[in-house]
PDB file of C-alpha atoms in Angstrom:
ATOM      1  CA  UNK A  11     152.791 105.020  49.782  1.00  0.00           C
ATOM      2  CA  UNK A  12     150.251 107.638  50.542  1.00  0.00           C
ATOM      3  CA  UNK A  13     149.162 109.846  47.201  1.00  0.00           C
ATOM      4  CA  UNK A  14     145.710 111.362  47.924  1.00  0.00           C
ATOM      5  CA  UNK A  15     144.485 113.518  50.462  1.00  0.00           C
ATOM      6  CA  UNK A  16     140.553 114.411  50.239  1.00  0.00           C
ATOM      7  CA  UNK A  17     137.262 114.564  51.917  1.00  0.00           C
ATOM      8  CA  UNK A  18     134.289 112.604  51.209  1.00  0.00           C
ATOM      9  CA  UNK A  19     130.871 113.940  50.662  1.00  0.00           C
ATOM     10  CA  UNK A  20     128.897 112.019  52.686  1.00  0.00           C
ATOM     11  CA  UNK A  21     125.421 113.983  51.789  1.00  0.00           C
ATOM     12  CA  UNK A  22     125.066 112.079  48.686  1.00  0.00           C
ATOM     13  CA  UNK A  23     124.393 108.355  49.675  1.00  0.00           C
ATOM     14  CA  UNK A  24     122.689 106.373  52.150  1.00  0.00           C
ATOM     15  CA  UNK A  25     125.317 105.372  55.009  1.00  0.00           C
ATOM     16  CA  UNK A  26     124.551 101.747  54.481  1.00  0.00           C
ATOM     17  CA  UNK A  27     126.394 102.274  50.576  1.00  0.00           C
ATOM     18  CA  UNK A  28     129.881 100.590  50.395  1.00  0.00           C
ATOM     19  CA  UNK A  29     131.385 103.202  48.397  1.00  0.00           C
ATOM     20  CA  UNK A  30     130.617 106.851  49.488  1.00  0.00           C
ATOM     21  CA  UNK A  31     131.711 110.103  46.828  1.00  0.00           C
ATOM     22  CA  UNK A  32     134.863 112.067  47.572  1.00  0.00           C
ATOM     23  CA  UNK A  33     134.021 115.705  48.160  1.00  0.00           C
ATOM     24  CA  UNK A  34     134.736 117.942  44.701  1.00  0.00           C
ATOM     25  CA  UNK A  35     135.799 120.824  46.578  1.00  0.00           C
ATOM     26  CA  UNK A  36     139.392 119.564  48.041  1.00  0.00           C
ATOM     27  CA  UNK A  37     142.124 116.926  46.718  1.00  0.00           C
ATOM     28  CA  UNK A  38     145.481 117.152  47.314  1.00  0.00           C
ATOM     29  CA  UNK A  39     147.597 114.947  44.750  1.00  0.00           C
ATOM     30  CA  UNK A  40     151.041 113.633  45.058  1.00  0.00           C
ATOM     31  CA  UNK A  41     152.451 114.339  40.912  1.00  0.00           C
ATOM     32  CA  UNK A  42     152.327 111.278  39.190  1.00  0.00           C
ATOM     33  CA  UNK A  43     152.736 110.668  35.430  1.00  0.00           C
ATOM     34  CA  UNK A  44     151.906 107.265  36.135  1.00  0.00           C
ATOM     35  CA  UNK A  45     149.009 107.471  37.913  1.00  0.00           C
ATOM     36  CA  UNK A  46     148.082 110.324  35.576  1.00  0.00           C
ATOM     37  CA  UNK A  47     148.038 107.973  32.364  1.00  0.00           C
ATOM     38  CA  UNK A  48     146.019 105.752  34.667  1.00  0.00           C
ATOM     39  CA  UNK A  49     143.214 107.945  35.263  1.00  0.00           C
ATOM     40  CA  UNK A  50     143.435 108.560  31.573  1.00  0.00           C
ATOM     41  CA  UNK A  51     143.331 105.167  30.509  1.00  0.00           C
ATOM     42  CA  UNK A  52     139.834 104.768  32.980  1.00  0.00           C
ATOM     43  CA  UNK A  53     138.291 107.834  31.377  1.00  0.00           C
ATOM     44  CA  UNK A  54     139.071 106.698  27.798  1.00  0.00           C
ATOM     45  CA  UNK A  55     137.883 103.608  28.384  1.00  0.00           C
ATOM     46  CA  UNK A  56     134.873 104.855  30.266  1.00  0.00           C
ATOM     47  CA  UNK A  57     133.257 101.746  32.377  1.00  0.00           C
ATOM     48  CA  UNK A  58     130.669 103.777  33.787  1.00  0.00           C
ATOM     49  CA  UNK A  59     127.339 101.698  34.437  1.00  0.00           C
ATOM     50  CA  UNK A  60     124.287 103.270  34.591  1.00  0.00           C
ATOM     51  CA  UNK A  61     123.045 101.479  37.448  1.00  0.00           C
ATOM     52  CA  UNK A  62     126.559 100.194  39.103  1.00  0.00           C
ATOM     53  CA  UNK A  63     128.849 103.322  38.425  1.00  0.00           C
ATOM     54  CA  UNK A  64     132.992 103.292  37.411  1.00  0.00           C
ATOM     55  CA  UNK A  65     133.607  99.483  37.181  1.00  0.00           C
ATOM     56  CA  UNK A  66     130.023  98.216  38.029  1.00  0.00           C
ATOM     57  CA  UNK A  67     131.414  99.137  41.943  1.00  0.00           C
ATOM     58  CA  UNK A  68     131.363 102.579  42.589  1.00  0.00           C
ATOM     59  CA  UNK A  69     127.931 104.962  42.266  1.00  0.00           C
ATOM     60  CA  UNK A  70     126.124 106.499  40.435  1.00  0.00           C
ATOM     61  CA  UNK A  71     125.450 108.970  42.763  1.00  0.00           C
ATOM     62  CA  UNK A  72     125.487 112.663  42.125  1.00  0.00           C
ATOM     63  CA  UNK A  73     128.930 113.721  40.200  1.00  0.00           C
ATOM     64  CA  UNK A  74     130.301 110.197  40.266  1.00  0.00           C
ATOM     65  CA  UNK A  75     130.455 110.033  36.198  1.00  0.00           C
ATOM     66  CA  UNK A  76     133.004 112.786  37.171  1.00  0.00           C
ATOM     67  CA  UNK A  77     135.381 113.483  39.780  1.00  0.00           C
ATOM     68  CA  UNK A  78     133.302 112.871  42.971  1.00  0.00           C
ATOM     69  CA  UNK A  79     133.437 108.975  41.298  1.00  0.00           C
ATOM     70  CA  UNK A  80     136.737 108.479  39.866  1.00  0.00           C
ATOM     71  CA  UNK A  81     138.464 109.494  42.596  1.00  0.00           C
ATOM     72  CA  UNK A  82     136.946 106.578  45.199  1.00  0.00           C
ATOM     73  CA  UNK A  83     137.036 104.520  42.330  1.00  0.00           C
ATOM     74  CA  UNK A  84     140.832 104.598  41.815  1.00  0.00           C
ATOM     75  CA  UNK A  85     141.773 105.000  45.386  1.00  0.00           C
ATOM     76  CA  UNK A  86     139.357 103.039  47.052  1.00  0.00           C
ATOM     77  CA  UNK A  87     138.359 100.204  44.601  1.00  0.00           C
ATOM     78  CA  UNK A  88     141.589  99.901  42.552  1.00  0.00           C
ATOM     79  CA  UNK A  89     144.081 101.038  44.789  1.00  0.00           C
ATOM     80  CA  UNK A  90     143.318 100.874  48.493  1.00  0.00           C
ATOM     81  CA  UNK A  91     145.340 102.144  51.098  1.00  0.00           C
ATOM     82  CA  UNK A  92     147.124 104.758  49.107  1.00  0.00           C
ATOM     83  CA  UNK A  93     144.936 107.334  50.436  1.00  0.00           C
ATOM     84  CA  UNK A  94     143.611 109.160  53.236  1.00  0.00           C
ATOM     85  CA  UNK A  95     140.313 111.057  54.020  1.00  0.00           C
ATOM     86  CA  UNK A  96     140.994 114.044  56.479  1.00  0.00           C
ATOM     87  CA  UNK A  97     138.304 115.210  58.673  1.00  0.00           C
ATOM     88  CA  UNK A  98     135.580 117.490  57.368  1.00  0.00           C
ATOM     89  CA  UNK A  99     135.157 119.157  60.399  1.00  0.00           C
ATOM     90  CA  UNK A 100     138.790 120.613  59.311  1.00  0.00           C
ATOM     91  CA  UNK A 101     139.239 120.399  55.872  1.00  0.00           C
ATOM     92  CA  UNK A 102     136.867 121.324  53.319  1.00  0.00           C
ATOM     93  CA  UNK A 103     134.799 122.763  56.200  1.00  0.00           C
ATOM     94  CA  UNK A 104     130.380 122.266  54.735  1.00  0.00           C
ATOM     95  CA  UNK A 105     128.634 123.408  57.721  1.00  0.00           C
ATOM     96  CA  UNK A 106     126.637 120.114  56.930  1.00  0.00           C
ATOM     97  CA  UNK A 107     124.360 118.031  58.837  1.00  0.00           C
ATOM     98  CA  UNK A 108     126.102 114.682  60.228  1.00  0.00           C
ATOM     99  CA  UNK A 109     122.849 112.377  60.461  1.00  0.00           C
ATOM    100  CA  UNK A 110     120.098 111.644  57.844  1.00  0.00           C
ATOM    101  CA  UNK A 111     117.005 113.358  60.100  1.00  0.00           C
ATOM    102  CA  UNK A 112     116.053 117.258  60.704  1.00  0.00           C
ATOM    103  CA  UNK A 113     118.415 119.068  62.999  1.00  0.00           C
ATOM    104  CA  UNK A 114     115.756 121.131  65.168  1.00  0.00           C
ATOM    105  CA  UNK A 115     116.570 123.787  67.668  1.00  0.00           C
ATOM    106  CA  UNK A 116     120.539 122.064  67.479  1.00  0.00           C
ATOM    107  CA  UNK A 117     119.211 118.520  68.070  1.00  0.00           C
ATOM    108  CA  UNK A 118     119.522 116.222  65.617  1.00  0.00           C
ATOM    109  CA  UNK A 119     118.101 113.047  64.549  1.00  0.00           C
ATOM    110  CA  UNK A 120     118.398 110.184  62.006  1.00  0.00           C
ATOM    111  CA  UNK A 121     121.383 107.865  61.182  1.00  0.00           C
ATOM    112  CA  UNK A 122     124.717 108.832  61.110  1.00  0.00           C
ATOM    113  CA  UNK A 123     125.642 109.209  57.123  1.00  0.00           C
ATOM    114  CA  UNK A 124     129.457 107.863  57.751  1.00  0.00           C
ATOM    115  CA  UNK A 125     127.986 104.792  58.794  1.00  0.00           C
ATOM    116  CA  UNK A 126     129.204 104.840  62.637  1.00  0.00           C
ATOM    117  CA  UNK A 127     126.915 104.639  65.812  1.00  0.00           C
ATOM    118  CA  UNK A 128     127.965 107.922  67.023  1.00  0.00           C
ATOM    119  CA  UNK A 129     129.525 110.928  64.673  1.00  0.00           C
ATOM    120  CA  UNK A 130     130.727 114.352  65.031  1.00  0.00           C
ATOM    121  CA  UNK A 131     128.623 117.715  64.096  1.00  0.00           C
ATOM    122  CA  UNK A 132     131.020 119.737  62.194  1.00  0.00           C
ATOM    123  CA  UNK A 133     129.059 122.173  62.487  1.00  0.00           C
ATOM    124  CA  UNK A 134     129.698 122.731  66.592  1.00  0.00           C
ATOM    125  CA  UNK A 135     133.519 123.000  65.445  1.00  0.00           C
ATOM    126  CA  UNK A 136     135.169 125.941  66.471  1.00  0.00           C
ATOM    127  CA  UNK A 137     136.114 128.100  63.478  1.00  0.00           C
ATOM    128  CA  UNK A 138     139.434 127.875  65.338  1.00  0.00           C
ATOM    129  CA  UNK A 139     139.643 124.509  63.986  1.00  0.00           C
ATOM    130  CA  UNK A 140     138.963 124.796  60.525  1.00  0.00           C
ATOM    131  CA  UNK A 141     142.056 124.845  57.617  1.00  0.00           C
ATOM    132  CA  UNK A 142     139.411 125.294  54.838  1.00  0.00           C
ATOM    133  CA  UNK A 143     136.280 125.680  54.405  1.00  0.00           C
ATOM    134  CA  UNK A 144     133.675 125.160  50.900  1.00  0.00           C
ATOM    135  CA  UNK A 145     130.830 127.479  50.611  1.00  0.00           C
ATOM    136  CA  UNK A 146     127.836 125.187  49.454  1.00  0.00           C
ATOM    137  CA  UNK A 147     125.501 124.815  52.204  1.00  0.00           C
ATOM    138  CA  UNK A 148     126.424 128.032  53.094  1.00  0.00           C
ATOM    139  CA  UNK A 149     126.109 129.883  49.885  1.00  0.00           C
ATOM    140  CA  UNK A 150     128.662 131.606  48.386  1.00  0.00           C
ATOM    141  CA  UNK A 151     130.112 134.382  50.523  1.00  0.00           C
ATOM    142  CA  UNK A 152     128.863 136.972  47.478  1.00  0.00           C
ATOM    143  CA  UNK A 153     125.420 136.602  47.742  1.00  0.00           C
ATOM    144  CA  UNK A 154     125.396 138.928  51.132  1.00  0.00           C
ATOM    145  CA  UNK A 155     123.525 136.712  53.492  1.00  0.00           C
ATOM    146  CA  UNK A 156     124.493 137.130  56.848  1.00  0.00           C
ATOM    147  CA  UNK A 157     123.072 133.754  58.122  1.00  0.00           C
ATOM    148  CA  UNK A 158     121.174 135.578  61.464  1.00  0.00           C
ATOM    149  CA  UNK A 159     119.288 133.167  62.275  1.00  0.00           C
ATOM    150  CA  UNK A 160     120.060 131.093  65.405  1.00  0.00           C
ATOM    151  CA  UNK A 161     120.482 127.695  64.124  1.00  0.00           C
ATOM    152  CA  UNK A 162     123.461 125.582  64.330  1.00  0.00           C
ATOM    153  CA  UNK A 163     124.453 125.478  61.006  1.00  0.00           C
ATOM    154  CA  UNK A 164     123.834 129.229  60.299  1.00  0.00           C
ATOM    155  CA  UNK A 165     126.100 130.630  63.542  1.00  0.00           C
ATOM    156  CA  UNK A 166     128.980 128.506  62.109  1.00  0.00           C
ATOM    157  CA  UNK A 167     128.439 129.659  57.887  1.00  0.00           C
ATOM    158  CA  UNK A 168     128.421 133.718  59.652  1.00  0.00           C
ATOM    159  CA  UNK A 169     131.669 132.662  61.110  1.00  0.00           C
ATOM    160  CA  UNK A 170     132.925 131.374  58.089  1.00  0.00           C
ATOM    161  CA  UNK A 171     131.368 134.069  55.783  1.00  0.00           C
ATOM    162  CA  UNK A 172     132.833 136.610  58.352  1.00  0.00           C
ATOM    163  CA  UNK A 173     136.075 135.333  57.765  1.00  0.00           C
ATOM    164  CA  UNK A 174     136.030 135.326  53.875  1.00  0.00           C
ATOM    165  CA  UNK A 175     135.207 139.039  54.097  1.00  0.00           C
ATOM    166  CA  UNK A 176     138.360 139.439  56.759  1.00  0.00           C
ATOM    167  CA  UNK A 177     140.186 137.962  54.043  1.00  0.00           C
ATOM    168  CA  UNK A 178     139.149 140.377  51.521  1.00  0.00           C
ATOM    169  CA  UNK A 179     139.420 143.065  53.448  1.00  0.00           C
ATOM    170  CA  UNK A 180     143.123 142.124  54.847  1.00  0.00           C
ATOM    171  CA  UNK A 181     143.584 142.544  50.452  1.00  0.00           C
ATOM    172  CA  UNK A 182     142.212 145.634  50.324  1.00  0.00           C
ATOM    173  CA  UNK A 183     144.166 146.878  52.990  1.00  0.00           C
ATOM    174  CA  UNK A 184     147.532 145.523  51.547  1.00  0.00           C
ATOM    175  CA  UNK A 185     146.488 147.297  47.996  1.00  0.00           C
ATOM    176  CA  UNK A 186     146.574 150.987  50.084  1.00  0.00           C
ATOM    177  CA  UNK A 187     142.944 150.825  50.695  1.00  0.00           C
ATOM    178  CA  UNK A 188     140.690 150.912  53.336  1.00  0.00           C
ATOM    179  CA  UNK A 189     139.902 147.831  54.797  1.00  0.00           C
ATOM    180  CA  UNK A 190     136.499 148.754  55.529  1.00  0.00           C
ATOM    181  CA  UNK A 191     133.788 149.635  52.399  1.00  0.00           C
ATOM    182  CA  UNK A 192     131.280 151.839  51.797  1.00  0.00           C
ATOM    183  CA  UNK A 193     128.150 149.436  52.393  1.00  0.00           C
ATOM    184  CA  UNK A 194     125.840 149.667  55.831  1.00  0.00           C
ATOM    185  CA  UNK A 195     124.061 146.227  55.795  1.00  0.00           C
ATOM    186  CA  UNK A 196     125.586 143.534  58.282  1.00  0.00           C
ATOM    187  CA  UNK A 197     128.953 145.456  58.338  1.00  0.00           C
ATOM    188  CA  UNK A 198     129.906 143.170  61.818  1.00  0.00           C
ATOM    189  CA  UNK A 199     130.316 140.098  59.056  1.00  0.00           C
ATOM    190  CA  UNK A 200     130.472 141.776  55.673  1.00  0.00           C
ATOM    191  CA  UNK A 201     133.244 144.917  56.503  1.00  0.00           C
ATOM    192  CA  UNK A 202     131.049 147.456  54.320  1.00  0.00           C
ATOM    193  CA  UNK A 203     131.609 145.306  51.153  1.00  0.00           C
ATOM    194  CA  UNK A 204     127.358 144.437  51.039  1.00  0.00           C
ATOM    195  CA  UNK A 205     124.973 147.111  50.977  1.00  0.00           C
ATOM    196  CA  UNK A 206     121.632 144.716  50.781  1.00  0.00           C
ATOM    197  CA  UNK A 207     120.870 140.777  51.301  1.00  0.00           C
ATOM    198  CA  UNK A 208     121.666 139.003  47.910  1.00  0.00           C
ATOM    199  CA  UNK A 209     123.900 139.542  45.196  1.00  0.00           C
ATOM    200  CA  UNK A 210     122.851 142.698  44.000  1.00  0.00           C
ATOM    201  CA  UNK A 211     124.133 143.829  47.243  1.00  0.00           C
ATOM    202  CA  UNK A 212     127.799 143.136  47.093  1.00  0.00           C
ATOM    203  CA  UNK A 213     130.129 145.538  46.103  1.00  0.00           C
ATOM    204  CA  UNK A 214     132.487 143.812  44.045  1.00  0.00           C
ATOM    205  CA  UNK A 215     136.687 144.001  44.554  1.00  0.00           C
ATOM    206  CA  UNK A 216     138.353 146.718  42.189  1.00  0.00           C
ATOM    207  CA  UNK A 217     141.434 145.620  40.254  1.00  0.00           C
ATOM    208  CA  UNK A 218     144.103 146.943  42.079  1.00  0.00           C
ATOM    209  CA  UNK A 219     145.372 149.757  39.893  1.00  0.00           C
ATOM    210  CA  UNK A 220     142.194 151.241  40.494  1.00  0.00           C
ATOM    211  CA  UNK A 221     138.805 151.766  38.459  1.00  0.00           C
ATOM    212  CA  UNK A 222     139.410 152.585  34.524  1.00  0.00           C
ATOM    213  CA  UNK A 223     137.642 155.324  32.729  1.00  0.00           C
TER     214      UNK A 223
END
């Protein structure tokens, strides 16, 4: 029986390691009390090895004493086969670079990190394609940076940025509002909801009842 859908985070070990992280940013969970008071039963007991990770087997690496561990730990040491990892080129969408070398000018170089000969650039993934996406490498959509330069990875995170602020701006519109703000910087990605590069620039979302005295 299949229980776990996720993504694995790839970035965070070298693709020769046996047991790679799970991604933190997606998981979907088929409800289980049982396998609940499982995972509670590994945390209480808390085999975590400083230089072999959960059960001597899995990490360390960075966030496997938490969830980015457990999770291959129970479903890929303990309990193989109960899971499956969906492609990050879909779900849970980085922008991240496939191979261990430099991407320059879109070429890139290195090993691949999942461990294959050959391996797929997310990042030349149509934006078409993707369910969900995590703003890491890409910063968080907030922080007003239109990601102009003509790289690879930064045309694909102002498509993905572009569509956070389509999002918001759908919102607005459905609260009586205009869907377009005030603000003049980048409005072909931001909608008028960033009027500089950086946080300071964004123009936050009003509840929607309005702005209180």
């Amino acid at each position: 029986e299949i229980n776990a859908f996720f993504t694995m985070d790839y970035n965070m070990v070298h693709p020769e390691s046996k047991y790679k992280p799970v991604q933190g940013g997606f998981l979907v969970l088929r409800p289980s009390m049982k396998v609940y008071e499982e995972f509670k039963s590994i945390v209480q007991k808390g085999d975590f090895r400083a230089k072999g990770g959960w059960g001597g087997a899995v990490g360390p690496f960075y966030g496997s004493m938490t969830f980015q561990g457990l999770i291959p730990y129970f479903y890929h040491y303990l309990h193989p086969n109960q899971s499956v990892e969906l492609s990050r080129c879909i779900y849970n969408q980085m922008a991240d670079n496939p191979r261990t070398g430099r991407t320059v000018n879109d070429k890139v170089s290195g090993k691949c990190r999942v461990g294959t000969e050959e391996c797929e650039d997310c990042r030349s993934r149509p934006i078409e394609d993707v369910v969900t996406t995590h703003y890491t490498l890409c910063q968080k959509p907030w922080t007003c940076g239109p990601h102009n330069q003509n790289a690879i990875q930064h045309r694909l995170c102002r498509k993905l940025t572009a569509e956070w602020y389509t999002v918001r701006s759908e919102m607005e519109v459905e609260w009586g509002r205009p869907g377009q703000g005030p603000g003049t910087f980048e409005t072909s990605v931001f909608r008028g909801h960033c009027k500089s590069y950086g946080s300071r620039g964004y123009i936050p979302i009003e509840k929607p009842y309005g702005p209180q005295p």
